Coordinates of C-alpha atoms in Angstrom, one line a residue:
M1 CA 155.3 -7.8 50.6
I2 CA 159.1 -8.1 49.6
I3 CA 157.6 -10.7 46.7
R4 CA 154.6 -8.4 46.0
V5 CA 156.9 -6.0 44.9
V6 CA 158.8 -8.3 43.3
R7 CA 156.0 -9.9 41.9
H8 CA 155.0 -6.1 40.6
E9 CA 158.0 -5.1 38.8
L10 CA 158.2 -8.2 37.0
K11 CA 154.9 -7.9 35.5
L12 CA 155.4 -4.1 34.7
V13 CA 158.9 -5.6 32.9
W14 CA 156.7 -7.9 31.1
S15 CA 154.7 -5.1 29.9
R16 CA 157.8 -3.6 28.3
F17 CA 158.0 -7.0 26.2
W18 CA 159.4 -5.1 23.6
V19 CA 161.7 -3.3 25.3
L20 CA 163.1 -6.1 26.8
L21 CA 163.2 -7.6 24.0
L22 CA 165.2 -4.4 22.5
V23 CA 167.8 -4.6 25.8
V24 CA 168.2 -8.5 25.3
A25 CA 168.9 -8.3 20.9
F26 CA 171.0 -5.1 21.6
L27 CA 173.3 -6.5 24.2
V28 CA 173.4 -10.4 21.9
G29 CA 174.4 -8.1 19.0
A30 CA 176.8 -5.9 20.8
L31 CA 178.9 -9.0 22.5
T32 CA 178.4 -10.9 19.5
L33 CA 180.5 -8.5 18.0
L34 CA 183.1 -7.4 20.6
S35 CA 184.0 -11.2 20.3
H36 CA 185.1 -11.1 17.2
I37 CA 187.6 -8.2 17.9
P38 CA 190.2 -10.8 17.8
D39 CA 189.4 -11.8 14.1
F40 CA 191.2 -8.4 13.1
Y41 CA 194.8 -9.4 15.0
E42 CA 197.6 -10.9 13.3
T43 CA 197.3 -14.4 14.9
I44 CA 200.3 -15.2 17.6
V45 CA 202.4 -18.2 17.1
A46 CA 203.6 -19.3 20.7
E47 CA 207.3 -20.0 21.1
A48 CA 207.6 -24.2 22.1
R49 CA 210.8 -25.1 24.0
P50 CA 213.3 -27.0 21.5
D51 CA 212.9 -30.4 21.1
G52 CA 215.3 -32.5 23.5
V53 CA 215.6 -29.1 26.0
A54 CA 214.0 -30.2 29.3
K55 CA 212.8 -28.0 31.5
A56 CA 215.9 -28.9 34.1
E57 CA 218.5 -27.8 31.9
L58 CA 216.4 -24.1 30.9
L59 CA 216.2 -23.5 35.1
S60 CA 220.3 -24.1 34.9
Q61 CA 220.3 -21.6 32.0
Y62 CA 218.4 -19.0 34.2
R63 CA 220.8 -19.3 37.4
A64 CA 224.0 -18.8 35.3
A65 CA 221.9 -15.7 33.2
L66 CA 221.3 -14.3 36.9
E67 CA 224.8 -14.7 37.8
A68 CA 226.1 -12.8 34.3
L69 CA 223.1 -9.5 34.6
D70 CA 224.4 -6.8 36.1
P71 CA 222.3 -5.2 39.0
S72 CA 220.7 -2.6 37.1
E73 CA 218.9 -5.0 34.5
K74 CA 215.9 -5.0 37.3
S75 CA 213.0 -6.6 34.9
K76 CA 215.6 -9.7 33.6
I77 CA 216.5 -10.4 37.2
A78 CA 212.9 -10.0 38.4
L79 CA 211.5 -12.8 35.9
L80 CA 214.7 -15.3 35.7
N81 CA 213.7 -14.7 39.5
F82 CA 209.9 -15.7 39.3
F83 CA 210.7 -18.2 37.0
L84 CA 213.3 -20.0 39.3
K85 CA 211.0 -19.2 42.0
T86 CA 207.7 -21.3 40.1
N87 CA 209.8 -23.9 38.8
T88 CA 208.9 -23.2 36.0
D89 CA 210.1 -22.0 32.1
Q90 CA 209.4 -18.9 29.5
F91 CA 207.4 -21.9 27.6
E92 CA 204.7 -22.3 30.3
Y93 CA 203.2 -18.6 29.6
F94 CA 201.5 -16.8 27.0
E95 CA 201.4 -12.6 27.9
L96 CA 198.8 -11.1 29.4
A97 CA 199.6 -7.7 26.6
N98 CA 198.4 -10.6 23.9
I99 CA 195.1 -12.3 25.8
T100 CA 192.3 -11.1 23.3
T101 CA 195.1 -12.0 20.3
H102 CA 194.5 -15.4 18.9
Y103 CA 197.6 -17.7 19.4
L104 CA 198.0 -20.5 17.2
G105 CA 196.0 -23.7 18.1
A106 CA 193.8 -21.9 21.3
E107 CA 192.0 -19.3 19.4
S108 CA 189.3 -19.9 21.8
L109 CA 190.9 -17.9 24.7
A110 CA 190.9 -14.8 22.6
T111 CA 187.2 -15.3 22.2
S112 CA 186.4 -15.7 25.0
Y113 CA 187.9 -13.5 26.7
S114 CA 187.1 -10.8 24.0
F115 CA 183.5 -11.4 24.9
I116 CA 183.1 -11.3 28.8
E117 CA 185.0 -8.0 28.8
G118 CA 182.3 -6.8 26.3
A119 CA 180.0 -7.8 28.7
A120 CA 182.1 -6.4 32.2
L121 CA 182.3 -2.6 30.1
L122 CA 178.3 -3.3 29.2
T123 CA 177.4 -3.6 33.1
V124 CA 177.6 -0.3 33.6
P125 CA 175.0 1.2 31.1
L126 CA 173.0 -2.0 31.8
G127 CA 173.2 -1.1 35.6
I128 CA 172.7 2.7 35.1
V129 CA 169.3 2.0 33.1
L130 CA 168.3 -0.7 35.7
G131 CA 168.1 2.2 38.3
L132 CA 166.4 4.2 35.8
L133 CA 163.4 2.1 35.2
L134 CA 163.1 0.8 38.7
F135 CA 163.8 3.7 40.8
V136 CA 164.3 7.5 38.9
I137 CA 161.4 7.4 36.7
P138 CA 159.2 5.5 39.1
S139 CA 159.7 8.4 41.7
K140 CA 159.3 11.2 39.1
N141 CA 156.2 9.8 37.4
G142 CA 154.3 9.1 41.0
S143 CA 154.8 5.0 40.5
I144 CA 156.5 4.8 43.8
Q145 CA 153.7 6.9 45.9
M146 CA 150.9 4.9 44.3
E147 CA 152.7 2.2 45.6
L148 CA 153.4 3.3 49.0
S149 CA 150.1 4.6 49.3
S150 CA 148.8 1.0 48.6
G151 CA 150.1 -0.1 51.9
I152 CA 153.6 -1.5 51.2
K153 CA 156.3 -0.9 53.9
R154 CA 159.3 1.6 52.2
S155 CA 161.7 -0.6 52.7
S156 CA 160.0 -3.8 51.6
L157 CA 159.3 -1.3 48.5
L158 CA 163.2 -0.6 48.3
L159 CA 164.2 -4.1 49.2
G160 CA 161.8 -5.8 46.5
K161 CA 163.2 -3.3 44.0
I162 CA 167.1 -3.7 44.8
I163 CA 166.3 -8.0 44.3
V164 CA 165.0 -7.7 40.8
G165 CA 168.0 -5.5 39.6
F166 CA 170.1 -7.1 41.4
S167 CA 168.7 -10.8 39.8
A168 CA 168.7 -9.3 36.3
L169 CA 172.5 -8.1 36.7
L170 CA 173.0 -12.1 37.8
L171 CA 171.9 -13.8 35.4
Y172 CA 173.3 -11.2 32.4
C173 CA 176.7 -12.5 34.2
L174 CA 176.2 -15.9 35.0
I175 CA 175.0 -16.4 31.4
S176 CA 178.2 -14.0 29.9
V177 CA 180.4 -16.2 32.5
S178 CA 179.1 -19.2 30.9
V179 CA 179.3 -18.7 27.2
S180 CA 183.0 -17.4 27.9
L181 CA 183.6 -21.0 29.6
I182 CA 182.2 -23.1 26.7
A183 CA 184.1 -20.7 24.2
A184 CA 187.7 -20.9 26.6
K185 CA 186.8 -24.9 26.0
D186 CA 189.2 -27.0 27.5
N187 CA 192.2 -24.0 27.9
L188 CA 191.3 -22.7 31.4
N189 CA 194.7 -24.2 32.6
Q190 CA 196.2 -22.1 30.4
L191 CA 198.6 -19.5 32.5
F192 CA 199.0 -16.3 31.5
L193 CA 202.3 -14.1 32.3
F194 CA 202.6 -10.4 33.4
A195 CA 204.3 -7.9 34.9
Y196 CA 203.1 -7.1 39.3
R197 CA 204.9 -4.5 41.1
D198 CA 208.7 -4.4 40.9
G199 CA 208.5 -8.3 40.1
Y200 CA 206.2 -10.7 37.7
A201 CA 202.6 -12.5 38.4
S202 CA 200.5 -15.4 36.7
A203 CA 197.3 -16.2 36.6
T204 CA 195.4 -19.5 34.8
F205 CA 192.9 -18.3 32.2
G206 CA 190.1 -19.7 34.7
S207 CA 190.8 -17.6 37.6
L208 CA 191.3 -14.6 35.2
L209 CA 187.8 -15.5 34.1
C210 CA 186.9 -15.8 37.7
M211 CA 187.7 -12.2 38.6
K212 CA 186.5 -11.0 35.7
S213 CA 182.9 -11.9 36.2
L214 CA 183.0 -11.3 39.8
G215 CA 184.3 -7.5 39.0
M216 CA 181.4 -6.9 36.4
L217 CA 179.0 -8.2 39.0
T218 CA 180.1 -6.2 41.4
G219 CA 180.9 -3.0 39.3
G220 CA 177.0 -3.6 37.9
V221 CA 175.5 -3.3 41.2
F222 CA 177.5 -0.3 42.0
F223 CA 176.1 1.6 39.6
F224 CA 172.7 0.4 39.8
V225 CA 172.5 1.5 43.2
A226 CA 174.2 4.5 42.4
S227 CA 172.3 5.4 39.1
S228 CA 169.4 5.0 41.4
L229 CA 170.3 7.3 44.1
L230 CA 171.5 9.6 42.3
G231 CA 168.8 9.8 40.3
I232 CA 166.1 10.7 42.7
V233 CA 168.2 12.8 44.1
L234 CA 168.4 15.6 41.3
P235 CA 165.1 17.2 39.6
R236 CA 165.6 15.5 36.6
S237 CA 165.5 11.9 35.4
Y238 CA 167.8 11.3 33.3
L239 CA 170.7 14.2 34.6
G240 CA 172.3 11.8 37.4
P241 CA 172.4 8.5 35.3
S242 CA 174.4 10.9 33.2
I243 CA 177.0 12.4 35.0
I244 CA 178.1 8.8 36.5
F245 CA 178.5 7.7 33.4
A246 CA 180.2 10.3 32.3
V247 CA 182.5 10.4 35.2
F248 CA 182.9 6.5 34.7
F249 CA 183.8 7.3 31.1
L250 CA 186.5 10.2 31.8
C251 CA 187.7 7.8 34.4
F252 CA 188.0 5.2 32.4
L253 CA 190.8 7.2 30.0
F254 CA 192.7 8.5 32.6
S255 CA 193.0 5.2 33.9
N256 CA 195.4 4.2 30.8
V257 CA 198.9 5.4 31.0
K258 CA 199.3 4.5 26.8
A259 CA 196.7 3.9 24.8
P260 CA 194.5 0.9 25.5
K261 CA 194.2 -1.9 22.8
W262 CA 191.5 -3.9 23.3
G263 CA 190.8 -5.9 26.4
Y264 CA 194.2 -5.1 28.0
Y265 CA 194.8 -1.5 30.0
G266 CA 198.3 -1.8 31.3
E267 CA 199.5 -4.4 33.6
P268 CA 200.3 -3.5 37.5
S269 CA 203.3 -2.2 37.7
G270 CA 204.8 1.8 37.7
L271 CA 202.2 4.4 36.9
S272 CA 200.3 1.5 36.2
F273 CA 199.9 0.1 39.0
K274 CA 198.1 3.4 40.9
T275 CA 196.3 4.1 38.1
L276 CA 194.9 0.8 37.2
F277 CA 193.8 0.4 41.0
L278 CA 193.4 3.5 42.3
I279 CA 191.2 6.0 39.6
P280 CA 187.5 5.7 41.0
F281 CA 184.9 3.5 39.1
S282 CA 186.8 1.8 36.3
N283 CA 188.7 0.3 39.0
I284 CA 186.8 -2.1 39.8
F285 CA 186.5 -3.6 36.1
L286 CA 189.8 -3.1 35.6
A287 CA 191.4 -4.4 38.5
S288 CA 189.8 -7.7 37.8
N289 CA 191.9 -8.4 34.9
F290 CA 194.9 -9.7 36.7
G291 CA 193.3 -12.7 38.8
F292 CA 193.0 -13.1 42.2
L293 CA 195.2 -10.7 43.3
D294 CA 195.2 -8.4 46.6
E295 CA 194.6 -5.6 45.5
S296 CA 191.9 -6.9 43.0
A297 CA 190.0 -8.3 46.4
I298 CA 190.6 -4.6 48.2
V299 CA 189.2 -2.6 45.8
S300 CA 186.1 -5.6 45.4
A301 CA 185.6 -5.1 49.0
V302 CA 185.3 -1.6 48.7
Y303 CA 183.3 -1.4 46.2
L304 CA 180.4 -3.7 48.4
L305 CA 180.8 -1.0 51.1
L306 CA 180.5 1.8 48.9
T307 CA 176.9 0.0 47.6
A308 CA 176.0 -0.4 51.2
G309 CA 176.4 2.6 51.5
L310 CA 174.2 3.9 48.7
V311 CA 172.2 1.5 49.7
S312 CA 171.7 2.7 53.2
G313 CA 171.5 6.3 51.4
L314 CA 168.9 5.4 49.2
F315 CA 166.6 3.7 52.5
V316 CA 166.8 6.9 54.4
Y317 CA 166.1 9.2 51.3
I318 CA 162.8 7.0 50.7
K319 CA 161.6 7.6 54.1
K320 CA 162.1 11.2 54.7
A321 CA 161.9 12.4 51.5
N322 CA 158.1 13.3 49.9
V323 CA 158.7 10.1 47.3

């Protein structure tokens, strides 16, 4: 029966071919424009290690500087300790704050990240629209009741619709990540440095893309299920999805301590640590900006649990209500 529901939903999608084409055209156009945002910034010339200076010599200089620093200079002490602990120097890193700004010789990194950043943010309206099309509108116009009257079990109907929505989001994420990987070329191992808690941390560009893709898929599924349940429960079709989008937008604004720069919303240190990880709805996307931190994994796990709870709530409501 689940396969029957999936086929039925796919036929409905195909019957609205022009709507589907417009959605795809909008996504392609929006992502193309967003990927060119770095072109408006001045290109950064990354500082290179001076000729004739070996890494061992730099590390020795770091140790000497560390001993001479005043204890009050905590940030510099933390940075030098990070270099010594990781056996790296300052010339091996790009700054995370400039991840969407072209670095001379590595311009593809900014284009790649800008594309995946736009794709991640667009999963919010995409997930909400899928909730409208698969659950909310059919529940209001009687389509779900007609399917149930044909002998389809409520559990099969629910799972079939969720499979279609999840598959659409998964396909979208896979295409977005593939484009970003192609754009990044051979720069996936480039290290990015950022402040973290009371010290510093780093992540390769490849790990940033990977975590970003997981965050966008988790967030997209969450907003898909949340808008579906809220839209069915509330009396008007667009009321629930509109509320959840407005809440996300407001949370996103308040999650930034400073005015955000495209693709960069601060680093997990000081007050930003709390706002980026703890403010709901936006944190599923912003927590994934730093690669595989423990906090990023926790945020993802929380939203997976919330999504499972919302699916259960959706099943209970469809089972008990006259839907």
